[in-house]
């Protein structure tokens, strides 16, 4: 069984990358991807409200079954880590409220799944996304590429898990 429609999220408050990926086809198809923008001069609360409204709108418009997002990793800047954690919490809340399956991946897991190397750089990830997904135009924004890569990681993981389950059932 494949993952269906996946909402991939790369958390952030000044620009949250998102991707809607249909994993029912081979290769998976990017339905939509972009950055959720927040008011530049808005308070932290206003930015979080903008994120919540945008994610709720994406869920309503595309009816994903899964929310896949980046697991928070250690950041040298505690302030940045806290702000990203707040945005990530909003994404988790929206997904849980909508009853979506939640999947979380560390940045190194995503890089490994997309490029074959857990230490790949952004350029390598973007290049592999274009090749694997057969994109007409390359993805050039970091946040968007990360969101697509996160969704693709879940699609690949889901297919692998389904194949293992099928093999075990037939043996």
PDB file of C-alpha atoms in Angstrom:
ATOM      1  CA  UNK A   1       0.000   0.000   0.000  1.00  0.00           C
ATOM      2  CA  UNK A   2       1.438   3.381  -0.951  1.00  0.00           C
ATOM      3  CA  UNK A   3       1.402   6.520   1.129  1.00  0.00           C
ATOM      4  CA  UNK A   4      -1.170   8.421  -0.942  1.00  0.00           C
ATOM      5  CA  UNK A   5      -1.009  12.190  -0.728  1.00  0.00           C
ATOM      6  CA  UNK A   6       1.697  13.535   1.580  1.00  0.00           C
ATOM      7  CA  UNK A   7       2.067  17.034   2.978  1.00  0.00           C
ATOM      8  CA  UNK A   8       5.786  17.643   3.477  1.00  0.00           C
ATOM      9  CA  UNK A   9       6.807  20.497   5.774  1.00  0.00           C
ATOM     10  CA  UNK A  10      10.177  22.152   6.388  1.00  0.00           C
ATOM     11  CA  UNK A  11       9.486  24.155   9.585  1.00  0.00           C
ATOM     12  CA  UNK A  12      10.339  27.834   9.896  1.00  0.00           C
ATOM     13  CA  UNK A  13       8.620  31.085  10.818  1.00  0.00           C
ATOM     14  CA  UNK A  14       9.927  33.465   8.173  1.00  0.00           C
ATOM     15  CA  UNK A  15       9.355  30.979   5.364  1.00  0.00           C
ATOM     16  CA  UNK A  16       7.983  27.492   5.907  1.00  0.00           C
ATOM     17  CA  UNK A  17       8.542  25.226   2.927  1.00  0.00           C
ATOM     18  CA  UNK A  18       5.715  22.889   1.984  1.00  0.00           C
ATOM     19  CA  UNK A  19       5.077  20.255  -0.646  1.00  0.00           C
ATOM     20  CA  UNK A  20       2.030  18.262  -1.639  1.00  0.00           C
ATOM     21  CA  UNK A  21       3.277  14.975  -3.095  1.00  0.00           C
ATOM     22  CA  UNK A  22       1.093  12.282  -4.647  1.00  0.00           C
ATOM     23  CA  UNK A  23       2.922   9.049  -3.869  1.00  0.00           C
ATOM     24  CA  UNK A  24       0.400   6.836  -5.682  1.00  0.00           C
ATOM     25  CA  UNK A  25       2.248   7.248  -8.984  1.00  0.00           C
ATOM     26  CA  UNK A  26       5.776   6.292 -10.012  1.00  0.00           C
ATOM     27  CA  UNK A  27       7.614   8.524  -9.737  1.00  0.00           C
ATOM     28  CA  UNK A  28       5.624  10.397  -7.106  1.00  0.00           C
ATOM     29  CA  UNK A  29       4.139  13.615  -8.475  1.00  0.00           C
ATOM     30  CA  UNK A  30       4.626  17.051  -6.942  1.00  0.00           C
ATOM     31  CA  UNK A  31       1.135  18.559  -6.950  1.00  0.00           C
ATOM     32  CA  UNK A  32       2.161  21.838  -5.356  1.00  0.00           C
ATOM     33  CA  UNK A  33       5.158  23.232  -3.537  1.00  0.00           C
ATOM     34  CA  UNK A  34       6.047  26.676  -2.268  1.00  0.00           C
ATOM     35  CA  UNK A  35       6.797  28.700   0.846  1.00  0.00           C
ATOM     36  CA  UNK A  36       4.231  29.719   3.427  1.00  0.00           C
ATOM     37  CA  UNK A  37       4.992  33.356   4.046  1.00  0.00           C
ATOM     38  CA  UNK A  38       4.313  35.170   7.280  1.00  0.00           C
ATOM     39  CA  UNK A  39       3.934  38.886   8.009  1.00  0.00           C
ATOM     40  CA  UNK A  40       7.451  40.338   8.128  1.00  0.00           C
ATOM     41  CA  UNK A  41       6.583  42.882  10.766  1.00  0.00           C
ATOM     42  CA  UNK A  42       4.111  40.617  12.540  1.00  0.00           C
ATOM     43  CA  UNK A  43       4.498  39.405  16.093  1.00  0.00           C
ATOM     44  CA  UNK A  44       5.481  35.817  16.798  1.00  0.00           C
ATOM     45  CA  UNK A  45       1.835  35.025  17.480  1.00  0.00           C
ATOM     46  CA  UNK A  46       0.699  36.588  14.188  1.00  0.00           C
ATOM     47  CA  UNK A  47       3.280  34.550  12.285  1.00  0.00           C
ATOM     48  CA  UNK A  48       2.123  31.334  13.930  1.00  0.00           C
ATOM     49  CA  UNK A  49      -1.509  32.138  13.109  1.00  0.00           C
ATOM     50  CA  UNK A  50      -0.533  32.712   9.454  1.00  0.00           C
ATOM     51  CA  UNK A  51       1.246  29.346   9.395  1.00  0.00           C
ATOM     52  CA  UNK A  52      -1.727  27.551  10.963  1.00  0.00           C
ATOM     53  CA  UNK A  53      -4.187  29.105   8.522  1.00  0.00           C
ATOM     54  CA  UNK A  54      -2.003  28.200   5.541  1.00  0.00           C
ATOM     55  CA  UNK A  55      -1.495  24.594   6.661  1.00  0.00           C
ATOM     56  CA  UNK A  56      -5.196  24.185   7.424  1.00  0.00           C
ATOM     57  CA  UNK A  57      -5.921  25.496   3.913  1.00  0.00           C
ATOM     58  CA  UNK A  58      -3.478  23.038   2.325  1.00  0.00           C
ATOM     59  CA  UNK A  59      -5.020  20.153   4.256  1.00  0.00           C
ATOM     60  CA  UNK A  60      -8.517  21.200   3.231  1.00  0.00           C
ATOM     61  CA  UNK A  61      -7.561  21.694  -0.426  1.00  0.00           C
ATOM     62  CA  UNK A  62      -5.498  18.521  -0.930  1.00  0.00           C
ATOM     63  CA  UNK A  63      -6.750  16.060   1.719  1.00  0.00           C
ATOM     64  CA  UNK A  64      -3.358  14.500   2.478  1.00  0.00           C
ATOM     65  CA  UNK A  65      -3.267  11.323   4.533  1.00  0.00           C
ATOM     66  CA  UNK A  66       0.178  12.018   5.984  1.00  0.00           C
ATOM     67  CA  UNK A  67       2.069  14.978   7.388  1.00  0.00           C
ATOM     68  CA  UNK A  68       5.809  14.420   7.042  1.00  0.00           C
ATOM     69  CA  UNK A  69       8.086  16.969   8.625  1.00  0.00           C
ATOM     70  CA  UNK A  70      11.624  17.521   9.673  1.00  0.00           C
ATOM     71  CA  UNK A  71      12.514  16.413  13.176  1.00  0.00           C
ATOM     72  CA  UNK A  72      14.078  19.233  15.139  1.00  0.00           C
ATOM     73  CA  UNK A  73      17.820  18.902  15.364  1.00  0.00           C
ATOM     74  CA  UNK A  74      20.327  20.623  17.618  1.00  0.00           C
ATOM     75  CA  UNK A  75      20.956  24.197  16.618  1.00  0.00           C
ATOM     76  CA  UNK A  76      23.799  26.296  18.011  1.00  0.00           C
ATOM     77  CA  UNK A  77      21.465  29.279  18.210  1.00  0.00           C
ATOM     78  CA  UNK A  78      18.927  28.515  20.960  1.00  0.00           C
ATOM     79  CA  UNK A  79      16.660  31.397  19.908  1.00  0.00           C
ATOM     80  CA  UNK A  80      16.428  30.101  16.339  1.00  0.00           C
ATOM     81  CA  UNK A  81      15.785  26.568  17.578  1.00  0.00           C
ATOM     82  CA  UNK A  82      12.935  27.774  19.794  1.00  0.00           C
ATOM     83  CA  UNK A  83      11.290  29.742  16.995  1.00  0.00           C
ATOM     84  CA  UNK A  84      11.533  26.781  14.610  1.00  0.00           C
ATOM     85  CA  UNK A  85      10.158  24.500  17.328  1.00  0.00           C
ATOM     86  CA  UNK A  86       7.137  26.791  17.696  1.00  0.00           C
ATOM     87  CA  UNK A  87       6.437  26.648  13.946  1.00  0.00           C
ATOM     88  CA  UNK A  88       6.944  22.897  13.963  1.00  0.00           C
ATOM     89  CA  UNK A  89       4.477  22.617  16.832  1.00  0.00           C
ATOM     90  CA  UNK A  90       1.876  24.500  14.807  1.00  0.00           C
ATOM     91  CA  UNK A  91       2.366  22.083  11.902  1.00  0.00           C
ATOM     92  CA  UNK A  92       2.009  19.107  14.249  1.00  0.00           C
ATOM     93  CA  UNK A  93      -1.129  20.610  15.768  1.00  0.00           C
ATOM     94  CA  UNK A  94      -2.725  21.195  12.348  1.00  0.00           C
ATOM     95  CA  UNK A  95      -1.893  17.663  11.230  1.00  0.00           C
ATOM     96  CA  UNK A  96      -3.149  16.057  14.431  1.00  0.00           C
ATOM     97  CA  UNK A  97      -6.327  18.143  14.411  1.00  0.00           C
ATOM     98  CA  UNK A  98      -7.026  16.912  10.865  1.00  0.00           C
ATOM     99  CA  UNK A  99      -6.357  13.301  11.857  1.00  0.00           C
ATOM    100  CA  UNK A 100      -3.303  12.906   9.623  1.00  0.00           C
ATOM    101  CA  UNK A 101      -0.670  10.245  10.164  1.00  0.00           C
ATOM    102  CA  UNK A 102       2.475  12.035  11.374  1.00  0.00           C
ATOM    103  CA  UNK A 103       5.970  11.059  10.224  1.00  0.00           C
ATOM    104  CA  UNK A 104       9.155  12.780  11.353  1.00  0.00           C
ATOM    105  CA  UNK A 105      12.590  12.546   9.766  1.00  0.00           C
ATOM    106  CA  UNK A 106      15.998  13.865  10.780  1.00  0.00           C
ATOM    107  CA  UNK A 107      17.784  15.981   8.153  1.00  0.00           C
ATOM    108  CA  UNK A 108      20.430  13.264   7.687  1.00  0.00           C
ATOM    109  CA  UNK A 109      17.699  10.636   7.060  1.00  0.00           C
ATOM    110  CA  UNK A 110      16.185  12.835   4.360  1.00  0.00           C
ATOM    111  CA  UNK A 111      19.537  13.462   2.675  1.00  0.00           C
ATOM    112  CA  UNK A 112      20.337   9.737   2.768  1.00  0.00           C
ATOM    113  CA  UNK A 113      16.953   8.771   1.302  1.00  0.00           C
ATOM    114  CA  UNK A 114      17.134  11.322  -1.525  1.00  0.00           C
ATOM    115  CA  UNK A 115      20.831  11.287  -2.430  1.00  0.00           C
ATOM    116  CA  UNK A 116      22.297   8.152  -0.875  1.00  0.00           C
ATOM    117  CA  UNK A 117      24.479  10.248   1.452  1.00  0.00           C
ATOM    118  CA  UNK A 118      23.448  11.559   4.860  1.00  0.00           C
ATOM    119  CA  UNK A 119      25.915  14.419   4.489  1.00  0.00           C
ATOM    120  CA  UNK A 120      24.766  15.667   1.061  1.00  0.00           C
ATOM    121  CA  UNK A 121      24.559  19.407   0.533  1.00  0.00           C
ATOM    122  CA  UNK A 122      21.522  21.411  -0.647  1.00  0.00           C
ATOM    123  CA  UNK A 123      22.680  21.431  -4.276  1.00  0.00           C
ATOM    124  CA  UNK A 124      22.955  17.633  -4.346  1.00  0.00           C
ATOM    125  CA  UNK A 125      19.485  17.276  -2.814  1.00  0.00           C
ATOM    126  CA  UNK A 126      17.965  19.673  -5.368  1.00  0.00           C
ATOM    127  CA  UNK A 127      19.693  17.886  -8.257  1.00  0.00           C
ATOM    128  CA  UNK A 128      18.469  14.460  -7.116  1.00  0.00           C
ATOM    129  CA  UNK A 129      14.913  15.720  -6.586  1.00  0.00           C
ATOM    130  CA  UNK A 130      14.836  16.900 -10.202  1.00  0.00           C
ATOM    131  CA  UNK A 131      16.091  13.535 -11.440  1.00  0.00           C
ATOM    132  CA  UNK A 132      14.063  11.220  -9.185  1.00  0.00           C
ATOM    133  CA  UNK A 133      10.799  13.130  -9.567  1.00  0.00           C
ATOM    134  CA  UNK A 134      11.435  13.999 -13.238  1.00  0.00           C
ATOM    135  CA  UNK A 135      10.658  17.654 -12.644  1.00  0.00           C
ATOM    136  CA  UNK A 136      10.222  20.041 -15.559  1.00  0.00           C
ATOM    137  CA  UNK A 137      11.828  22.843 -13.554  1.00  0.00           C
ATOM    138  CA  UNK A 138      14.400  22.440 -10.791  1.00  0.00           C
ATOM    139  CA  UNK A 139      13.466  23.506  -7.276  1.00  0.00           C
ATOM    140  CA  UNK A 140      15.654  26.450  -6.343  1.00  0.00           C
ATOM    141  CA  UNK A 141      14.418  27.472  -2.879  1.00  0.00           C
ATOM    142  CA  UNK A 142      16.041  25.640   0.039  1.00  0.00           C
ATOM    143  CA  UNK A 143      12.894  25.471   2.183  1.00  0.00           C
ATOM    144  CA  UNK A 144      10.814  24.139  -0.703  1.00  0.00           C
ATOM    145  CA  UNK A 145      13.436  21.567  -1.695  1.00  0.00           C
ATOM    146  CA  UNK A 146      13.613  20.377   1.905  1.00  0.00           C
ATOM    147  CA  UNK A 147       9.814  19.999   2.078  1.00  0.00           C
ATOM    148  CA  UNK A 148       9.738  18.015  -1.181  1.00  0.00           C
ATOM    149  CA  UNK A 149      12.637  15.862   0.019  1.00  0.00           C
ATOM    150  CA  UNK A 150      10.866  15.162   3.325  1.00  0.00           C
ATOM    151  CA  UNK A 151       7.674  14.105   1.514  1.00  0.00           C
ATOM    152  CA  UNK A 152       9.692  11.953  -0.905  1.00  0.00           C
ATOM    153  CA  UNK A 153      11.502  10.305   2.007  1.00  0.00           C
ATOM    154  CA  UNK A 154       8.172   9.296   3.477  1.00  0.00           C
ATOM    155  CA  UNK A 155       6.929   8.004   0.107  1.00  0.00           C
ATOM    156  CA  UNK A 156      10.045   5.856  -0.283  1.00  0.00           C
ATOM    157  CA  UNK A 157       9.856   4.593   3.303  1.00  0.00           C
ATOM    158  CA  UNK A 158       6.175   3.764   2.865  1.00  0.00           C
ATOM    159  CA  UNK A 159       6.811   1.816  -0.356  1.00  0.00           C
ATOM    160  CA  UNK A 160       9.639  -0.122   1.244  1.00  0.00           C
ATOM    161  CA  UNK A 161       7.526  -0.986   4.299  1.00  0.00           C
ATOM    162  CA  UNK A 162       4.661  -2.143   2.045  1.00  0.00           C
ATOM    163  CA  UNK A 163       7.024  -4.293  -0.035  1.00  0.00           C
ATOM    164  CA  UNK A 164       8.456  -5.943   3.085  1.00  0.00           C
ATOM    165  CA  UNK A 165       4.936  -6.620   4.416  1.00  0.00           C
ATOM    166  CA  UNK A 166       3.914  -8.171   1.076  1.00  0.00           C
ATOM    167  CA  UNK A 167       7.023 -10.349   1.012  1.00  0.00           C
ATOM    168  CA  UNK A 168       6.467 -11.516   4.589  1.00  0.00           C
ATOM    169  CA  UNK A 169       2.787 -12.305   3.885  1.00  0.00           C
ATOM    170  CA  UNK A 170       3.674 -14.447   0.877  1.00  0.00           C
ATOM    171  CA  UNK A 171       6.388 -16.459   2.617  1.00  0.00           C
TER     172      UNK A 171
END
